[in-house]
Structure formats: C-alpha cells, structure tokens
XYZ file of C-alpha atoms in Angstrom:
733
model
C -154.764 78.047 -67.973
C -151.605 80.222 -67.730
C -151.297 83.411 -69.503
C -148.475 83.122 -72.170
C -147.385 86.668 -71.373
C -145.291 85.157 -68.595
C -142.655 84.000 -70.987
C -142.396 87.507 -72.648
C -139.465 88.609 -70.533
C -137.583 85.363 -70.979
C -134.417 85.313 -73.182
C -134.145 82.779 -76.050
C -132.137 80.241 -74.031
C -134.650 80.427 -70.957
C -137.537 79.966 -73.421
C -135.861 76.808 -75.074
C -135.246 75.408 -71.574
C -138.998 76.240 -70.388
C -140.722 74.962 -73.497
C -138.900 71.955 -74.351
C -140.521 68.570 -74.605
C -140.986 66.036 -71.835
C -138.171 63.739 -70.965
C -134.708 63.974 -69.262
C -133.322 67.417 -69.342
C -130.071 68.921 -67.971
C -130.080 72.582 -67.545
C -126.764 74.166 -67.170
C -127.532 77.463 -65.441
C -124.751 79.785 -65.008
C -124.464 82.141 -62.081
C -126.910 84.960 -62.089
C -128.841 83.400 -65.218
C -132.162 83.313 -63.714
C -132.678 79.637 -62.852
C -135.339 80.079 -60.269
C -137.583 81.930 -62.716
C -136.854 79.028 -65.462
C -137.871 76.389 -62.967
C -141.019 78.112 -62.031
C -141.932 78.789 -65.522
C -141.262 75.022 -66.480
C -143.726 73.951 -63.764
C -146.200 76.358 -65.387
C -145.473 74.883 -68.840
C -146.118 71.388 -67.591
C -149.463 72.525 -65.960
C -150.417 74.628 -69.080
C -149.302 72.742 -72.001
C -149.217 69.196 -70.857
C -152.090 69.387 -68.511
C -150.278 67.794 -65.602
C -151.756 68.287 -62.183
C -149.520 70.209 -59.656
C -149.669 67.395 -57.187
C -147.983 65.029 -59.915
C -144.922 67.164 -60.005
C -142.124 66.467 -57.612
C -139.632 69.568 -57.042
C -136.603 68.865 -54.949
C -134.328 71.630 -53.549
C -131.629 71.803 -50.966
C -133.099 74.505 -48.723
C -136.406 75.386 -47.480
C -135.876 78.979 -48.618
C -135.560 77.926 -52.255
C -138.442 75.629 -51.963
C -140.598 78.376 -50.408
C -139.557 80.938 -53.067
C -140.646 78.541 -55.935
C -144.019 77.979 -54.158
C -144.511 81.750 -53.686
C -143.634 82.438 -57.456
C -145.905 79.538 -58.675
C -149.006 80.776 -56.512
C -148.414 84.218 -58.249
C -147.876 83.070 -61.565
C -150.741 80.475 -61.591
C -153.027 81.953 -59.089
C -153.348 78.592 -57.141
C -152.585 77.556 -53.631
C -149.313 75.738 -52.877
C -151.118 73.338 -50.589
C -150.740 69.947 -52.100
C -147.657 70.777 -54.016
C -144.937 68.126 -53.584
C -142.200 70.800 -53.340
C -139.573 70.582 -50.585
C -136.023 69.568 -49.707
C -134.665 66.081 -50.218
C -135.004 65.469 -46.359
C -138.463 67.005 -46.242
C -139.857 65.074 -49.106
C -138.281 61.797 -47.627
C -139.825 62.333 -44.284
C -143.199 62.830 -46.076
C -142.767 59.405 -47.704
C -141.704 57.709 -44.692
C -144.752 59.076 -42.661
C -146.870 57.511 -45.358
C -144.976 54.175 -45.746
C -143.433 53.677 -42.180
C -144.482 50.150 -41.897
C -142.790 49.234 -45.197
C -139.650 51.121 -44.048
C -139.592 49.021 -40.884
C -139.767 52.130 -38.516
C -142.368 53.186 -35.826
C -145.207 55.363 -37.153
C -144.381 58.028 -34.555
C -140.677 58.290 -35.380
C -138.712 61.417 -34.387
C -135.908 63.133 -36.192
C -132.525 63.461 -34.499
C -130.688 66.664 -34.918
C -126.933 66.850 -35.063
C -126.530 67.240 -31.168
C -128.934 64.498 -30.639
C -126.822 62.189 -32.801
C -123.615 63.139 -31.123
C -125.029 62.416 -27.635
C -126.058 58.850 -28.734
C -122.528 58.258 -30.070
C -120.864 59.629 -26.872
C -122.938 57.378 -25.064
C -121.962 54.296 -26.849
C -118.079 55.240 -26.684
C -118.436 55.662 -22.871
C -120.319 52.325 -22.680
C -117.612 50.603 -24.605
C -114.929 52.274 -22.414
C -113.189 53.833 -25.354
C -110.780 56.744 -25.247
C -112.447 59.850 -26.857
C -109.138 61.148 -28.098
C -108.835 57.839 -30.270
C -112.462 57.621 -30.899
C -113.603 61.112 -31.548
C -117.435 61.506 -31.444
C -117.529 64.096 -34.030
C -115.290 61.986 -36.357
C -117.422 58.760 -35.756
C -120.561 61.042 -36.465
C -119.082 62.224 -39.796
C -117.894 58.625 -40.644
C -121.536 57.309 -39.942
C -123.108 60.240 -41.920
C -120.680 59.692 -44.922
C -121.403 56.043 -44.955
C -125.230 56.677 -45.110
C -124.666 59.351 -47.835
C -122.941 56.641 -49.962
C -125.903 54.436 -49.228
C -124.054 52.120 -47.091
C -124.936 50.272 -43.752
C -122.486 48.887 -41.166
C -122.448 45.496 -42.763
C -121.363 46.573 -46.085
C -118.345 49.064 -45.514
C -114.771 48.461 -45.510
C -112.835 50.014 -42.688
C -109.592 49.198 -40.963
C -111.000 49.690 -37.623
C -113.650 47.249 -36.595
C -114.858 49.360 -33.827
C -115.982 52.058 -36.213
C -118.395 49.391 -37.727
C -119.477 48.166 -34.337
C -120.275 51.731 -33.139
C -122.162 52.400 -36.327
C -124.070 49.287 -35.840
C -124.979 50.066 -32.141
C -125.820 53.510 -33.078
C -128.400 52.092 -35.681
C -129.715 49.921 -32.840
C -130.133 52.792 -30.504
C -132.074 54.819 -33.182
C -134.300 51.939 -33.596
C -134.975 51.425 -29.934
C -135.934 54.996 -29.447
C -137.893 55.344 -32.586
C -135.606 57.830 -34.091
C -134.012 58.596 -37.415
C -131.076 61.065 -38.285
C -131.025 63.301 -41.380
C -129.093 60.904 -43.417
C -131.348 58.036 -42.607
C -134.483 59.906 -43.910
C -132.993 59.567 -47.439
C -131.473 56.191 -46.987
C -134.626 54.495 -45.413
C -136.585 55.975 -48.290
C -134.327 54.494 -50.778
C -134.066 51.130 -49.100
C -138.040 51.123 -48.866
C -138.500 52.063 -52.341
C -136.124 49.487 -53.711
C -137.612 46.652 -51.520
C -141.133 47.552 -52.464
C -141.780 47.292 -56.237
C -145.564 48.354 -56.015
C -144.811 51.425 -54.035
C -141.979 52.310 -56.414
C -144.226 51.775 -59.511
C -146.841 53.846 -57.981
C -144.494 56.803 -57.507
C -142.887 56.227 -60.814
C -146.521 56.770 -62.357
C -147.472 59.637 -60.039
C -144.237 61.598 -60.453
C -143.639 61.437 -64.060
C -142.148 64.886 -63.961
C -139.383 65.499 -61.250
C -137.507 68.843 -60.932
C -134.351 69.111 -59.149
C -132.530 72.449 -58.309
C -128.824 72.839 -57.635
C -128.237 69.287 -59.098
C -124.535 69.681 -58.775
C -124.858 69.401 -54.933
C -126.286 66.069 -54.995
C -124.338 63.193 -53.229
C -124.287 59.518 -54.296
C -127.429 58.377 -52.406
C -129.508 61.289 -53.717
C -128.449 60.603 -57.175
C -129.433 57.109 -56.848
C -132.688 57.886 -55.268
C -133.473 60.283 -58.345
C -132.709 57.316 -60.577
C -135.074 55.137 -58.739
C -137.871 57.552 -58.582
C -137.744 58.636 -62.196
C -137.773 54.985 -63.612
C -137.109 54.124 -67.138
C -139.689 56.646 -68.747
C -139.728 59.547 -66.281
C -139.010 63.329 -67.043
C -136.348 64.382 -64.872
C -135.533 68.099 -65.128
C -132.158 68.844 -63.436
C -130.947 72.356 -63.039
C -127.390 72.971 -61.826
C -124.013 74.383 -62.478
C -120.902 72.074 -62.559
C -118.967 75.396 -62.186
C -120.390 76.219 -58.828
C -119.911 72.692 -57.257
C -118.192 73.831 -54.042
C -119.317 71.158 -51.486
C -117.190 68.019 -52.151
C -115.902 68.072 -48.554
C -119.495 67.503 -47.357
C -120.311 64.716 -49.667
C -121.530 66.513 -52.767
C -120.539 64.778 -55.981
C -119.538 67.240 -58.668
C -119.472 64.528 -61.335
C -123.184 63.807 -61.023
C -123.736 66.324 -63.738
C -121.157 64.563 -66.067
C -122.893 61.296 -65.123
C -126.304 62.649 -66.063
C -126.038 61.780 -69.741
C -124.771 58.316 -68.881
C -127.150 57.185 -66.259
C -130.452 58.579 -67.825
C -131.998 57.964 -71.181
C -132.150 60.333 -74.071
C -130.892 63.397 -72.279
C -131.092 66.961 -73.671
C -128.936 69.626 -72.433
C -129.784 73.281 -72.324
C -127.352 76.177 -71.328
C -128.261 79.308 -69.510
C -125.468 81.667 -70.032
C -126.907 85.292 -70.118
C -126.051 86.746 -66.838
C -128.534 89.310 -65.200
C -126.240 90.043 -62.139
C -122.655 91.111 -63.038
C -120.883 93.465 -65.558
C -119.132 92.205 -68.564
C -115.758 92.915 -66.860
C -116.467 90.699 -63.960
C -117.855 87.907 -66.263
C -114.856 88.024 -68.324
C -112.536 87.287 -65.472
C -114.847 84.633 -64.039
C -114.924 82.907 -67.519
C -111.141 83.270 -68.094
C -110.532 81.567 -64.539
C -112.812 78.689 -64.822
C -111.641 77.768 -68.318
C -108.575 76.125 -66.633
C -110.770 73.387 -65.048
C -110.744 70.498 -67.405
C -113.594 68.494 -65.750
C -116.577 70.746 -66.811
C -119.265 70.555 -69.531
C -118.428 74.181 -70.549
C -120.296 77.320 -70.937
C -119.610 81.147 -71.140
C -121.264 83.806 -69.276
C -122.359 87.075 -70.928
C -124.461 89.933 -70.340
C -126.207 92.777 -72.181
C -125.465 95.250 -69.336
C -123.507 98.585 -70.069
C -119.834 98.817 -69.506
C -118.947 98.834 -65.945
C -115.881 99.297 -63.494
C -112.781 97.391 -64.289
C -111.824 94.560 -61.879
C -109.209 95.888 -59.596
C -106.262 93.925 -58.408
C -104.613 95.457 -55.179
C -101.261 94.255 -54.366
C -100.746 95.036 -50.647
C -97.465 95.281 -48.823
C -98.932 93.303 -45.830
C -102.089 92.156 -44.171
C -102.189 95.646 -42.303
C -101.971 97.370 -45.819
C -104.619 95.178 -47.326
C -107.123 95.719 -44.687
C -106.554 99.454 -44.460
C -107.045 99.644 -48.301
C -110.326 97.739 -47.997
C -111.874 99.837 -45.293
C -110.614 103.223 -47.044
C -112.555 102.075 -50.005
C -115.533 101.325 -47.870
C -115.434 104.839 -46.287
C -115.232 106.384 -49.928
C -118.420 104.418 -50.858
C -120.201 105.600 -47.691
C -119.039 109.133 -48.142
C -120.595 109.325 -51.620
C -123.902 108.224 -50.250
C -123.571 104.458 -50.780
C -124.855 101.829 -48.363
C -122.669 99.819 -46.136
C -124.817 96.666 -46.803
C -123.819 97.042 -50.543
C -120.503 95.667 -49.573
C -119.316 92.173 -48.799
C -115.803 91.074 -47.844
C -115.204 87.464 -48.866
C -112.347 85.068 -47.801
C -111.372 81.543 -48.183
C -110.606 81.014 -44.388
C -112.321 82.215 -41.364
C -108.866 83.462 -39.858
C -108.704 86.211 -42.302
C -111.720 87.931 -40.787
C -109.665 88.938 -37.795
C -107.623 91.879 -39.214
C -110.594 93.138 -41.249
C -112.818 93.153 -38.094
C -109.869 95.140 -36.212
C -109.830 97.849 -39.006
C -113.548 98.078 -39.193
C -113.723 98.396 -35.453
C -111.113 101.005 -35.320
C -113.135 103.126 -37.653
C -116.540 102.519 -36.143
C -118.046 100.861 -39.224
C -120.646 98.405 -38.313
C -120.273 95.009 -39.672
C -121.903 91.522 -39.667
C -120.434 88.144 -39.850
C -122.789 86.280 -42.012
C -123.208 82.599 -41.105
C -120.512 82.632 -38.598
C -119.132 84.251 -35.359
C -116.739 87.082 -34.844
C -113.304 86.172 -34.074
C -113.268 86.225 -30.438
C -116.758 84.487 -30.341
C -115.314 81.443 -32.108
C -115.217 78.313 -29.689
C -111.561 77.634 -30.141
C -110.487 81.002 -29.598
C -112.844 81.177 -26.413
C -111.072 77.826 -25.290
C -107.592 79.341 -25.339
C -108.862 82.605 -23.569
C -110.421 80.465 -20.982
C -107.139 78.919 -20.149
C -105.444 82.238 -19.847
C -108.366 83.419 -17.585
C -107.884 80.525 -15.174
C -104.163 81.104 -15.279
C -104.576 84.776 -14.082
C -107.638 84.005 -11.802
C -107.870 80.502 -10.609
C -111.114 81.456 -8.959
C -112.744 81.868 -12.411
C -115.120 78.780 -12.257
C -116.635 79.540 -15.708
C -113.367 79.392 -17.263
C -112.442 76.365 -15.254
C -115.440 74.451 -16.439
C -114.834 75.394 -19.968
C -111.103 74.190 -19.794
C -110.898 71.371 -17.318
C -112.059 68.681 -19.805
C -111.248 70.508 -23.057
C -109.710 68.829 -25.016
C -111.344 65.500 -23.558
C -109.227 64.078 -20.632
C -111.590 61.456 -19.585
C -113.578 63.500 -17.162
C -117.379 62.917 -17.084
C -120.272 64.913 -16.272
C -120.747 62.951 -12.889
C -117.126 63.921 -11.916
C -117.719 67.607 -12.733
C -120.821 67.813 -10.590
C -118.858 66.191 -7.725
C -116.454 68.960 -7.960
C -119.385 71.560 -8.077
C -121.107 70.286 -5.096
C -117.928 69.957 -2.980
C -116.804 73.523 -3.924
C -120.319 74.996 -3.085
C -120.412 72.999 0.333
C -117.011 74.110 1.226
C -117.130 77.672 -0.060
C -114.286 76.963 -2.455
C -113.430 77.740 -6.104
C -113.477 74.629 -8.492
C -109.661 75.106 -8.822
C -109.091 75.054 -4.964
C -111.368 72.098 -4.903
C -109.516 69.853 -7.334
C -106.295 70.769 -5.376
C -107.932 69.343 -2.243
C -110.175 66.573 -3.725
C -107.567 63.879 -3.440
C -107.892 64.062 0.262
C -111.483 62.832 -0.076
C -112.635 59.544 -1.648
C -115.170 60.968 -4.129
C -113.452 60.459 -7.468
C -112.122 57.604 -9.343
C -108.400 56.981 -10.127
C -109.005 57.817 -13.787
C -110.705 61.116 -12.949
C -107.881 61.862 -10.561
C -105.101 61.339 -13.094
C -107.003 63.527 -15.482
C -107.254 66.332 -12.788
C -103.630 66.142 -11.977
C -102.724 66.450 -15.724
C -104.993 69.570 -15.750
C -103.444 71.045 -12.539
C -99.940 70.617 -13.989
C -100.901 72.436 -17.126
C -102.352 75.541 -15.250
C -99.406 75.565 -12.615
C -96.891 75.709 -15.553
C -98.742 78.410 -17.267
C -98.931 80.436 -13.883
C -95.182 80.272 -13.764
C -94.769 81.327 -17.428
C -96.905 84.391 -17.129
C -93.941 86.093 -15.671
C -91.471 84.749 -18.080
C -93.074 85.034 -21.423
C -94.545 87.813 -23.616
C -98.078 87.619 -24.629
C -97.549 85.758 -28.035
C -95.301 83.268 -26.571
C -97.561 82.641 -23.511
C -100.519 81.993 -25.901
C -98.367 79.724 -27.998
C -97.372 77.867 -24.685
C -101.115 77.785 -23.765
C -102.173 76.273 -26.984
C -99.129 73.736 -26.888
C -99.720 72.556 -23.374
C -103.508 72.428 -23.497
C -102.969 70.039 -26.646
C -105.831 71.833 -28.336
C -103.888 72.005 -31.786
C -102.957 68.237 -31.430
C -106.573 67.549 -30.818
C -107.937 69.447 -33.906
C -105.115 67.863 -36.037
C -106.369 64.437 -35.096
C -109.877 65.304 -36.659
C -108.616 65.701 -40.289
C -111.725 67.563 -41.469
C -112.764 70.964 -42.781
C -113.985 72.324 -39.602
C -110.805 71.144 -37.563
C -108.480 72.852 -40.325
C -110.476 76.088 -39.774
C -110.073 75.942 -35.986
C -106.242 75.409 -36.359
C -106.134 78.376 -38.689
C -107.862 80.594 -36.013
C -105.598 79.473 -33.384
C -102.641 80.535 -35.509
C -104.228 83.750 -36.218
C -104.779 84.121 -32.496
C -100.967 84.258 -32.042
C -100.765 87.011 -34.705
C -103.506 89.014 -32.989
C -101.531 88.685 -29.825
C -98.386 90.002 -31.253
C -100.068 92.931 -32.757
C -101.866 93.766 -29.476
C -98.580 93.526 -27.643
C -96.842 95.818 -29.918
C -99.613 98.274 -29.608
C -99.672 98.197 -25.866
C -96.006 97.564 -25.110
C -95.930 100.234 -22.447
C -98.867 98.607 -20.434
C -98.148 97.294 -17.013
C -100.365 94.210 -17.651
C -100.636 93.351 -21.345
C -102.240 89.851 -20.579
C -105.096 91.399 -18.482
C -105.828 94.123 -21.013
C -105.723 91.565 -23.832
C -108.164 89.382 -21.968
C -110.503 92.397 -21.214
C -110.342 93.360 -24.927
C -111.327 89.790 -26.085
C -114.237 89.891 -23.613
C -115.457 93.328 -24.670
C -115.408 92.397 -28.361
C -116.955 88.882 -27.874
C -119.565 90.548 -25.761
C -120.616 93.024 -28.519
C -123.477 91.921 -30.473
C -123.217 91.792 -34.164
C -124.804 94.812 -36.132
C -128.219 94.243 -37.020
C -129.684 94.516 -40.509
C -131.356 97.844 -39.997
C -128.011 99.102 -38.961
C -126.808 98.629 -42.435
C -123.713 96.763 -41.691
C -120.802 95.665 -43.900
C -121.042 91.915 -44.803
C -118.273 89.723 -43.982
C -118.224 85.923 -44.834
C -116.452 82.932 -46.079
C -116.954 82.192 -49.753
C -118.695 79.101 -48.969
C -121.398 81.183 -47.040
C -121.869 83.567 -49.936
C -123.189 80.893 -52.250
C -126.378 82.136 -53.742
C -126.011 85.793 -52.574
C -125.083 88.874 -54.609
C -123.710 92.372 -53.659
C -122.918 95.458 -55.699
C -119.483 95.596 -54.203
C -117.193 92.716 -53.490
C -113.748 92.383 -51.947
C -112.125 88.987 -52.524
C -109.589 89.126 -50.006
C -106.305 86.917 -48.995
C -105.604 85.842 -52.601
C -102.284 84.444 -51.679
C -100.951 80.965 -52.613
C -101.200 78.786 -49.614
C -104.307 80.585 -48.569
C -106.309 80.214 -51.611
C -105.864 77.482 -52.751
C -105.286 76.248 -49.059
C -102.197 74.738 -48.518
C -103.613 72.856 -45.491
C -105.809 70.733 -47.870
C -104.632 67.975 -50.166
C -103.943 69.842 -53.454
C -104.681 67.083 -55.640
C -106.339 67.651 -59.160
C -109.900 67.234 -58.038
C -109.391 69.561 -54.818
C -107.802 72.333 -57.238
C -110.547 72.328 -59.487
C -113.102 72.613 -56.561
C -110.775 75.510 -55.160
C -110.934 77.212 -58.567
C -114.803 76.733 -58.628
C -114.878 78.313 -55.281
C -112.984 81.388 -56.602
C -115.310 81.345 -59.520
C -118.296 81.486 -57.189
C -116.700 84.421 -55.118
C -116.117 86.492 -58.442
C -119.751 85.982 -59.566
C -120.941 87.243 -56.256
C -120.143 90.763 -57.557
C -122.669 92.775 -59.489
C -120.988 96.101 -60.223
C -117.523 96.463 -58.665
C -114.884 93.687 -57.737
C -111.739 94.020 -55.865
C -109.228 91.097 -55.612
C -106.463 91.686 -53.072
C -103.310 89.923 -52.023
C -100.301 90.746 -49.648
C -96.528 90.269 -50.371
C -96.269 89.604 -46.614
C -98.795 88.461 -44.096
C -98.252 87.924 -40.303
C -99.345 84.286 -39.797
C -98.321 81.436 -37.431
C -96.875 84.136 -35.036
C -94.434 85.179 -37.861
C -93.888 87.442 -40.804
C -94.306 85.193 -43.789
C -93.501 86.331 -47.375
C -96.102 85.244 -49.928
C -96.754 85.004 -53.644
C -99.991 85.740 -55.175
C -102.596 82.916 -55.791
C -102.115 80.911 -58.887
C -105.730 82.029 -59.628
C -104.487 85.561 -60.068
C -102.030 84.406 -62.510
C -104.446 82.363 -64.544
C -106.493 85.779 -65.248
C -105.309 87.450 -68.315
C -103.328 90.589 -67.562
C -105.647 92.905 -69.712
C -108.612 91.860 -67.564
C -107.426 93.342 -64.336
C -106.556 96.789 -63.352
C -103.506 96.727 -60.869
C -103.520 99.175 -57.867
C -100.306 99.073 -55.961
C -99.694 100.238 -52.408
C -97.019 102.891 -52.087
C -94.945 100.504 -49.909
C -95.373 97.463 -52.394
C -92.185 95.835 -53.702
C -92.300 95.795 -57.514
C -93.560 92.507 -59.176
C -93.506 91.547 -62.734
C -96.567 90.524 -64.783
C -99.175 88.513 -63.190
C -98.381 85.775 -65.782
C -95.305 84.624 -63.810
C -97.724 83.200 -61.185
C -99.196 80.573 -63.401
C -98.743 77.017 -62.079
C -99.483 73.679 -63.445
C -101.886 71.455 -61.410
C -99.406 68.905 -60.334
C -98.034 67.668 -56.966
C -98.171 70.279 -54.304
C -94.393 70.213 -54.044
C -94.020 70.941 -57.673
C -96.617 73.731 -57.921
C -94.461 76.500 -56.402
C -92.411 78.320 -59.317
C -88.988 79.007 -58.152
C -89.148 82.234 -59.981
C -91.974 83.790 -58.371
C -90.453 85.665 -55.483
C -88.252 88.475 -55.995
C -86.810 88.623 -52.618
C -83.819 86.418 -51.657
C -81.005 86.751 -49.665
C -77.876 84.876 -48.480
C -77.455 83.545 -44.959
C -74.532 84.772 -43.096
C -71.456 82.595 -43.672
C -73.544 80.762 -46.305
C -73.776 81.372 -49.973
C -77.045 79.538 -50.463
C -80.024 81.783 -51.743
C -83.417 81.293 -50.138
C -86.442 81.416 -52.453
C -90.050 80.754 -51.845
C -90.825 77.511 -53.929
C -87.309 76.354 -53.733
C -86.928 72.447 -53.325
C -84.808 71.215 -50.444
C -83.952 67.964 -48.886
C -83.529 67.219 -45.181
C -81.606 64.193 -43.698
C -84.655 63.023 -41.672
C -87.765 64.659 -43.191
C -86.686 63.893 -46.997
C -87.728 66.201 -49.807
C -89.822 69.440 -49.436
C -90.327 72.823 -50.658
C -89.963 76.213 -48.982
C -93.224 78.046 -48.238
C -92.019 81.133 -46.239
C -89.154 82.272 -44.152
C -88.520 84.776 -41.421
C -85.746 86.250 -39.351
C -81.982 86.318 -40.374
C -78.613 85.239 -39.476
C -78.624 82.718 -36.732
C -82.251 83.308 -36.200
C -83.446 82.562 -39.662
C -86.251 80.033 -39.788
C -87.578 78.472 -42.754
C -91.243 76.979 -43.189
C -90.901 73.764 -45.312
C -93.857 71.577 -46.634
C -92.182 67.973 -46.655
C -93.754 65.237 -48.925
C -93.816 62.722 -45.967
C -93.912 64.895 -42.871
C -96.006 67.829 -43.756
C -95.159 71.462 -42.774
C -92.331 72.163 -40.276
C -90.405 75.295 -39.180
C -86.842 74.638 -39.230
C -83.904 76.889 -37.761
C -81.475 77.381 -40.874
C -78.295 77.087 -38.913
C -79.302 73.584 -37.557
C -81.285 72.120 -40.294
C -78.471 70.953 -42.466
C -80.557 71.258 -45.707
C -79.382 70.224 -49.059
C -80.476 72.924 -51.806
C -78.971 71.206 -54.630
C -81.695 68.846 -55.874
C-alpha cells in the first residue's frame, strides 16, 4: 500500500489529476507545473486505489531519461523494483513487442536495429546501384522521405509522389532491410502497428493487459504514434495523456501538435485537467509568456501562475548592432560572476545556430568558459569546416587532409574506390594528392566520369588560387562558397538542417569581415584567419566542472531551466525565421517556440534585439520581432544602448499573421533615405515590383548612392539582393 502522505505537497489541480477516475484523461500540463510528479503519483494511485499490478501499466515517453526518472521516482515512492515495469520510449516498447512477436511481424527473430548512419549507407548503395546522380537524388533527402512516410504509417505501395524513383528506392530499401534482418527506428513502430492490426488475438491480449496507458509529452506524438495508441487503448481502455499544446515545437520532424486537439474526438468520454500552477518562474516571466501565447488561436487554453514572491522585471535590451548586443550580454554575465553567482546559472538561447558566433567571440575575448549544449562551436560545424578546408587547399595544395574533405564535397560523382586509387598513387610516387590528380590523367586508372569530376575540382582550386591575390578575405570566402556550390547543394535539401547550414555559411562571411577589420595591417590575413579557425576548433568545450555559461538553440533547451536566461536575436526575419515558410501553422509553432524559451527562465529574463546586424556579408537594418510587439508594454522594462537610435512604443511592431509579404509594417522602421537623383524613400517592409521577379517586400538595405543594394523577398523568386541603380523597381504599388 502507498502512504497517502505522498499527496500532501500536491496542489489542488495536481490532486484532481492524480485521483481522478479511470477512463481517458488529457492532462494539459504547463511549463514547470510538475508533470513528472503527477505522472508518478498517478501510477501510485492506480496501484494503491485500483489494485492494478505494475506490469499491467504501460508508460510511454520520448526519452530514456524521462522513462528512467519515472522508474526511479516510482521505486522510491512505492519501495518496489522497477524490473518488470513496461516503462520506456515508444521505440523501446515497440522493440520489446517485436522481440516477443517477431514471427507475426514477419521478421527474423534475431533482427538488428539500424541507426541513422546504417540507414544512410544502404540508401547510398541503392542510389549507386541504380546509377543515379546524388545531386538529384540526395541520400539524406531520401532518408528523410522514407522516415516521414513511415511516420505517417505508409509503405512504398500506398504513397503518392511525383517521382517514381522515390517509391522505387523506398521499396528496394525495405527489401534490403529484410534481406539483412534489419529494421530502422521508424520501422520499430510501423511494424508493431501493422502486427497488432493484422493479429486480433494479440491485440485483444494487450488491450486487456494494458488497461491503463500513460503517455508523456503527448504533444510530440506523430500520426503513427497516435494511431498506435488508439489501437492499444481499444474501446474501453484508460489512456492518461500528459502534454502541453503550447510547447509543441517539433512539427518540422513529424510531431503533430493537433493530436492534443484530436484527443477528445478520437477517444471516448474524455476528461480534461489543467496544471497551471508553475513552480519554476516568477510571476513577471509568466505574465510575459501568457501574454505572448494568447495570440495563438489553435490552442486549448491555460494560464500559468505562481505563488512565488515578486521577482525581477523582464528586461528588453535594444542594441545598436550585433556587437553591442553581445557586449551587453557578456557584461551582464560578468556582473553576475562578480557578485558571486555561478556561470552555469546562465543560458544564452537563440533561434538559429549562426547567432552563437558573435557571442562565442565575446565570451572568448573575456576568457569566460562556455559550452554549446547539444551542438558544436561555430568553427567545429561541418559546413564551416568544409569552407575552411577549401581555403586550406588553396593556400597549401599539399594539405591532403583538406583535399580529402573537399574533393567530393559536395558530391561530384567520386566513389571511395577512386579516392583510394588516388591515395595509393600518391603514396607510391611520394606525391601530394593534389599533385596526383594533376598527373593521374596520364595513367589509365580512373574512369571518364571520375576524371571529369577531378577536372572540375582542379578548375575550382586553380581559380581560388588566382583569387587569393585579388580578393579580400570576405570576398574570397564568398567566392569559395560560390565555386564549391556548397550553398546551392544545401538549398536543394529544403529541410531544417540545410537551412541552418546556409545560415552558418552566411555568418562565416560576417565573421571573416570582422576578422579582416581587426587584422587589417596583417601581411597575411588569410593564413591568420585559418590559424585562428584551427585554434578555436581545436579547443575542447568547457566541462561541467568548470562551471561554463550555457549556449544553445531554443529547441535544445526544451525541458531545461536556468536562473538567468538571455533570449537573443529577437529580430524580425530571424525569429520568426524568414527562411521558413511563414504560413499560419508555422507562425504559431514559432510563437510556441518563443514561449518555450521564455519559460526556461526561473528568476531573470533578458530579451535582446538589434537595430542593425552584420549578416550575409552586409550591414542589415532590422526591426524587432513581431513577438516583442505582441507583449504588452507594461510587462517589459526597456534598456537602451547609448548608441541606439530611438524607437517608439513596442506596440508598433505588432503584425497580423497573414502572407509573408504583407507581414512587414511600412511604419516600423524610422530610418529612411532618398537615393541620389531619386526622390523615392526606402523603408523596411515597403512593397515593390520588379519587371522580372514581380512583387516583393524590402527586408533590408546597405550602401548608398550608386552602391545602394536592397534585399527583397519576392513572392515567386524568393530573396534577392539588387543594386538600386540597375533594378528599375516600381515603388507605387
């Protein structure tokens, strides 16, 4: 029996959610509302009050960490062993079921599980066997396609796709898995679903056994996981789903936020409970979070509150530029450290990875240890290292390591066999690999396709060698990115990861320009830049015991909390991100992401934005994020830089969630100027028409006179930089 004292420190809402009757329950658990404790106490309640055996309770989570935490709490609470509990992730539980019912699932008893890299290797092998161009049929894009279809519960024979080869590759991939007695992660759930649906006796057994199913982070379930839960729950089960529709931020990887809304429609006699008392943040922080999320229309609705004492106001810092923003943040960090605070109390959160670069520079310059949580330092990121490797070959053609990284990156049709031939020839003849490929045409050891690819690579490097003497650092790197076709390669992927890579390459241009300005008197800026990149990349991240400041994307911060949070880069176009499709659903997810960031803060929250930021190799004038404008003025305490141009009330930054082109207010930017010999005033957000590209909206501008360039997002052609004196833009639309 469970001691009833375990409920003594639960609040009224938590008690109601824990002690409710059997049946289908939806628990809307706000950020910091103690959902893990509620889940654990609910299990205890089922065992204590309803005399349900622990082995008859199925608990599903999204991480092993969450599952293990529940087990440990339950062991302590009930003084029982967790052995025999059916607690685990969706993938872990499905693996367990498939190990029991492998025959019914139509797989081998001793099946192995493929990781992401194993999956990718099989797909690459199929592409090669079909003699397909990897630039047209990118392995990672195909991997994403296959996994997405499986997450929707679809096999190759019941999908619609314009390209039959996608279906064919999916089919051959499945056949390869069967031949090797392998399943991938997505298949663990799909095979389980198919097995249960096809075997009524087995399904009935688990319907009876697991009359009580618990699900954590229900808002993160995808279509297939939702359908699996419906199947397992049956017509008279008790599904206890805990989630927060305001924290659904993984739509880009298949999570379906509307599953919470569908819960009442798809399950019988649903009862909803809300956990709104927050034990993490101050009332000031919660007021900002509640205010912002209220703009989302597709939500069930709840309002976080706390009994904690009055805390610090939520600070809004309006920086002159990106440098000013990072200086302010690091100065505040130093103040905290000087007053005896811990560095690890502080988290710097950002929407996109590229924003970490300027923060890293400032932290390094002041010798403050930091750690990138869930990611890499800027110069350790693969796409940045790729460009650096091209530059290394350019200044030192004998650099075989850089050669190997670049010769088939992006893919040019060179296989590992050809690379090994080059290695062997170089070793036997005591040559660098670069010298080898310049001689290799004299031998008969490579195919025509390989020779063409190598000649293409040679021409790229030779052109870069010429340009080393003619271009400054930023323009050389820009030329390198262009000639290598890395950006074009990433643009073709059209996924979240590739967008992040493009942003990092753009930030590399900005980093190069800053480095050049700081080392303008150097005799060899390029060599110094490469040395600096190598030194930074070679430094190991600070360890936990060194008490580092934490840097991370907001997605990585989900589930974490920190006494002090800096939410940085709150500029329109950065957050929400202009590179994404800003439709209504995406904007609501972006707003939820901002809500998640705000609710990571326990005691102190700073929100920062910049009036100007060096991006894309240029100074760009910016306006604050619409999310700042949605927060009531009296909930924020403004802090202004001494260099900041004056702005009016935050209210003027509010925008309607309509089409992207219409979302920029023409009254939002105070700076405007007339071009020489032209009476037209340029404003951020202004609509224009181009003879070829059609209608668009001005995002930013740089330069003046004949050098004036305007960054425009066109409805049909996307974002383009145009020289004003040649563009022939129509401003009267």
